[in-house]
Amino acid sequence: MRVVIQENYQNMCLWAAHYIAAKIRNHKEARPFVLGLPTGSSPIGVYKELARMNQAGEVSFANVVTFNMDEYVGLPHEHDQSYWYFMHDNFFDHLVDMKPENIHILNGMAEDPEEECRKYEEAIASYCGIDLFMGGIGVDGHIAFNEPFTSLASRTGLRSLTTDTRIVNSRFFGNDPEAVPAQALSVGVGTVFDSKEVLILINGHNKARALAATVEGNVSQKWTCSALQYHNGAIIACDEAACGELTVDTYKYFLDIERKERL
Ligand code: GLP
């Protein structure tokens, strides 16, 4: 696992955006580059920088296919808290050459959620899997909407949100946890795990426990993010604030090794 520690949120986002852009540019195969994407506040700076680079002609999305991590059940696209809306508002609408047909987001209004999730896995497989899955993390360590004790082998499916997650996400719903949908469709830990690379953004003091659990904790379904310890291409991009619960040795180790990576 690589852990790339940046001084602050902005630098973390710049690092991640430039890493992703380089991967897209270096993708020489005829098949598209397949990119997994998250919502949440963490990736907003990454989306801004990728959009800037795209508009400046520094990276093209013409041969990129995207799959989003998750979507609330019961929110239509036009709802300003649906992840469909979030992704278009914060990212896709700002790209000059993203093809709408290459965008995949789970439909939280699907009549048959199981069928929707089965088809999503099939669509990912039809592109031979995801090249790079960017993700965020919940304060309880959830990846996508895979709450504590979701199987580390889970696939795309219907999830119930914990009270804790609904309280945290209520900041977008007038501070009313009851207004946050109780369910979501989400890729599984196993779906994320199957990607060639996984890049997780972890920033802020409130994510410090989750970062320590991801990097130093035992692999456990209690912290679904800890599954990444078994992934051969896992990168954590984080800021200093999120490092507060790492041991000093761990913190120094990653700074040291990353300095060498840059040489
Ligand atoms: C939600 C999303 C996750 C996201 C998490 C953290 O629960 N389903 O994919 O990682 O929020 O969001 P934030 O980046 O706003 O802290």
mmCIF file of N, CA and C and ligand atoms in Angstrom, residues 37-44 69-72 83 135-140 142-147 161 165 168-169 171-172 184 186 201 203 206-207, ligand 1:
data_model
loop_
_atom_site.group_PDB
_atom_site.id
_atom_site.type_symbol
_atom_site.label_atom_id
_atom_site.label_comp_id
_atom_site.label_asym_id
_atom_site.label_seq_id
_atom_site.Cartn_x
_atom_site.Cartn_y
_atom_site.Cartn_z
ATOM 1 N N LEU A 37 -15.623 6.321 -9.708
ATOM 2 C CA LEU A 37 -15.666 7.660 -9.096
ATOM 3 C C LEU A 37 -16.570 7.711 -7.862
ATOM 4 N N PRO A 38 -16.190 8.537 -6.901
ATOM 5 C CA PRO A 38 -17.010 8.707 -5.702
ATOM 6 C C PRO A 38 -17.735 10.063 -5.679
ATOM 7 N N THR A 39 -18.629 10.194 -4.737
ATOM 8 C CA THR A 39 -19.210 11.505 -4.411
ATOM 9 C C THR A 39 -18.651 11.923 -3.049
ATOM 10 N N GLY A 40 -19.265 12.936 -2.435
ATOM 11 C CA GLY A 40 -18.795 13.396 -1.127
ATOM 12 C C GLY A 40 -17.979 14.667 -1.267
ATOM 13 N N SER A 41 -17.619 15.256 -0.124
ATOM 14 C CA SER A 41 -16.841 16.497 -0.177
ATOM 15 C C SER A 41 -15.380 16.234 -0.541
ATOM 16 N N SER A 42 -14.863 15.069 -0.159
ATOM 17 C CA SER A 42 -13.428 14.805 -0.375
ATOM 18 C C SER A 42 -12.990 14.960 -1.835
ATOM 19 N N PRO A 43 -13.746 14.418 -2.812
ATOM 20 C CA PRO A 43 -13.222 14.494 -4.191
ATOM 21 C C PRO A 43 -13.468 15.811 -4.910
ATOM 22 N N ILE A 44 -14.145 16.763 -4.290
ATOM 23 C CA ILE A 44 -14.534 17.982 -5.032
ATOM 24 C C ILE A 44 -13.312 18.703 -5.616
ATOM 25 N N MET A 69 -19.707 5.065 -7.617
ATOM 26 C CA MET A 69 -19.761 4.097 -6.525
ATOM 27 C C MET A 69 -21.170 3.764 -6.068
ATOM 28 N N ASP A 70 -22.012 4.801 -5.970
ATOM 29 C CA ASP A 70 -23.263 4.553 -5.254
ATOM 30 C C ASP A 70 -24.319 5.607 -5.581
ATOM 31 N N GLU A 71 -25.511 5.367 -5.110
ATOM 32 C CA GLU A 71 -26.619 6.309 -5.300
ATOM 33 C C GLU A 71 -27.677 6.044 -4.234
ATOM 34 N N TYR A 72 -28.275 7.121 -3.733
ATOM 35 C CA TYR A 72 -29.365 6.975 -2.761
ATOM 36 C C TYR A 72 -30.588 6.338 -3.425
ATOM 37 N N TYR A 83 -26.796 11.552 -6.201
ATOM 38 C CA TYR A 83 -25.396 11.500 -6.628
ATOM 39 C C TYR A 83 -25.284 11.737 -8.130
ATOM 40 N N GLY A 135 -11.886 6.688 -4.554
ATOM 41 C CA GLY A 135 -12.938 6.615 -3.540
ATOM 42 C C GLY A 135 -12.683 7.593 -2.419
ATOM 43 N N GLY A 136 -13.711 7.769 -1.610
ATOM 44 C CA GLY A 136 -13.549 8.496 -0.358
ATOM 45 C C GLY A 136 -13.751 7.481 0.750
ATOM 46 N N ILE A 137 -13.964 7.967 1.937
ATOM 47 C CA ILE A 137 -14.140 7.050 3.069
ATOM 48 C C ILE A 137 -15.039 7.736 4.095
ATOM 49 N N GLY A 138 -15.889 6.962 4.742
ATOM 50 C CA GLY A 138 -16.709 7.529 5.798
ATOM 51 C C GLY A 138 -15.918 7.591 7.102
ATOM 52 N N VAL A 139 -16.425 8.334 8.081
ATOM 53 C CA VAL A 139 -15.694 8.401 9.357
ATOM 54 C C VAL A 139 -15.638 7.031 10.028
ATOM 55 N N ASP A 140 -16.581 6.156 9.684
ATOM 56 C CA ASP A 140 -16.550 4.788 10.215
ATOM 57 C C ASP A 140 -15.813 3.838 9.276
ATOM 58 N N HIS A 142 -16.302 3.383 6.037
ATOM 59 C CA HIS A 142 -17.021 2.753 4.917
ATOM 60 C C HIS A 142 -16.489 3.218 3.573
ATOM 61 N N ILE A 143 -16.420 2.277 2.638
ATOM 62 C CA ILE A 143 -16.080 2.591 1.245
ATOM 63 C C ILE A 143 -17.383 2.497 0.473
ATOM 64 N N ALA A 144 -17.646 3.472 -0.397
ATOM 65 C CA ALA A 144 -18.951 3.586 -1.067
ATOM 66 C C ALA A 144 -19.996 3.577 0.056
ATOM 67 N N PHE A 145 -21.016 2.726 -0.017
ATOM 68 C CA PHE A 145 -21.936 2.645 1.123
ATOM 69 C C PHE A 145 -21.825 1.282 1.801
ATOM 70 N N ASN A 146 -20.605 0.766 1.856
ATOM 71 C CA ASN A 146 -20.377 -0.509 2.532
ATOM 72 C C ASN A 146 -20.051 -0.230 3.995
ATOM 73 N N GLU A 147 -21.115 -0.227 4.780
ATOM 74 C CA GLU A 147 -21.016 0.133 6.191
ATOM 75 C C GLU A 147 -20.261 -0.950 6.960
ATOM 76 N N LEU A 161 -28.365 2.228 5.313
ATOM 77 C CA LEU A 161 -27.378 3.144 5.907
ATOM 78 C C LEU A 161 -27.513 3.116 7.424
ATOM 79 N N THR A 165 -24.171 7.183 9.729
ATOM 80 C CA THR A 165 -23.952 7.743 8.383
ATOM 81 C C THR A 165 -25.061 8.726 8.037
ATOM 82 N N VAL A 168 -24.221 11.918 9.792
ATOM 83 C CA VAL A 168 -23.111 12.626 9.135
ATOM 84 C C VAL A 168 -23.595 13.273 7.834
ATOM 85 N N ASN A 169 -24.371 12.539 7.043
ATOM 86 C CA ASN A 169 -24.815 13.064 5.738
ATOM 87 C C ASN A 169 -25.989 14.039 5.849
ATOM 88 N N ARG A 171 -25.974 16.830 6.972
ATOM 89 C CA ARG A 171 -25.555 18.213 6.696
ATOM 90 C C ARG A 171 -26.005 18.662 5.301
ATOM 91 N N PHE A 172 -26.270 17.694 4.424
ATOM 92 C CA PHE A 172 -26.761 18.047 3.080
ATOM 93 C C PHE A 172 -28.282 18.002 2.999
ATOM 94 N N ALA A 184 -29.391 2.760 0.002
ATOM 95 C CA ALA A 184 -28.638 3.177 -1.187
ATOM 96 C C ALA A 184 -28.292 1.943 -2.000
ATOM 97 N N SER A 186 -25.111 0.392 -3.969
ATOM 98 C CA SER A 186 -23.675 0.636 -3.843
ATOM 99 C C SER A 186 -22.870 -0.510 -4.448
ATOM 100 N N LEU A 201 -9.120 8.836 -1.063
ATOM 101 C CA LEU A 201 -8.818 10.168 -0.516
ATOM 102 C C LEU A 201 -9.260 10.200 0.945
ATOM 103 N N ASN A 203 -9.080 12.886 4.150
ATOM 104 C CA ASN A 203 -8.610 14.194 4.641
ATOM 105 C C ASN A 203 -9.416 14.643 5.856
ATOM 106 N N ASN A 206 -11.431 14.502 11.271
ATOM 107 C CA ASN A 206 -12.506 13.544 11.568
ATOM 108 C C ASN A 206 -12.314 12.189 10.876
ATOM 109 N N LYS A 207 -11.330 12.099 9.972
ATOM 110 C CA LYS A 207 -11.062 10.819 9.295
ATOM 111 C C LYS A 207 -9.815 10.125 9.869
HETATM 112 C C1 GLP B 1 -20.820 8.997 1.619
HETATM 113 C C2 GLP B 1 -20.464 8.265 0.327
HETATM 114 C C3 GLP B 1 -19.053 7.748 0.340
HETATM 115 C C4 GLP B 1 -18.114 8.860 0.757
HETATM 116 C C5 GLP B 1 -18.466 9.292 2.157
HETATM 117 C C6 GLP B 1 -17.540 10.363 2.713
HETATM 118 O O1 GLP B 1 -21.256 8.165 2.616
HETATM 119 N N1 GLP B 1 -21.333 7.171 0.067
HETATM 120 O O2 GLP B 1 -18.711 7.258 -0.945
HETATM 121 O O3 GLP B 1 -16.789 8.403 0.696
HETATM 122 O O4 GLP B 1 -19.783 9.815 2.118
HETATM 123 O O5 GLP B 1 -17.906 11.608 2.259
HETATM 124 P P1 GLP B 1 -17.075 12.930 2.494
HETATM 125 O O6 GLP B 1 -16.011 12.909 1.446
HETATM 126 O O7 GLP B 1 -18.059 14.034 2.280
HETATM 127 O O8 GLP B 1 -16.531 12.889 3.857
#
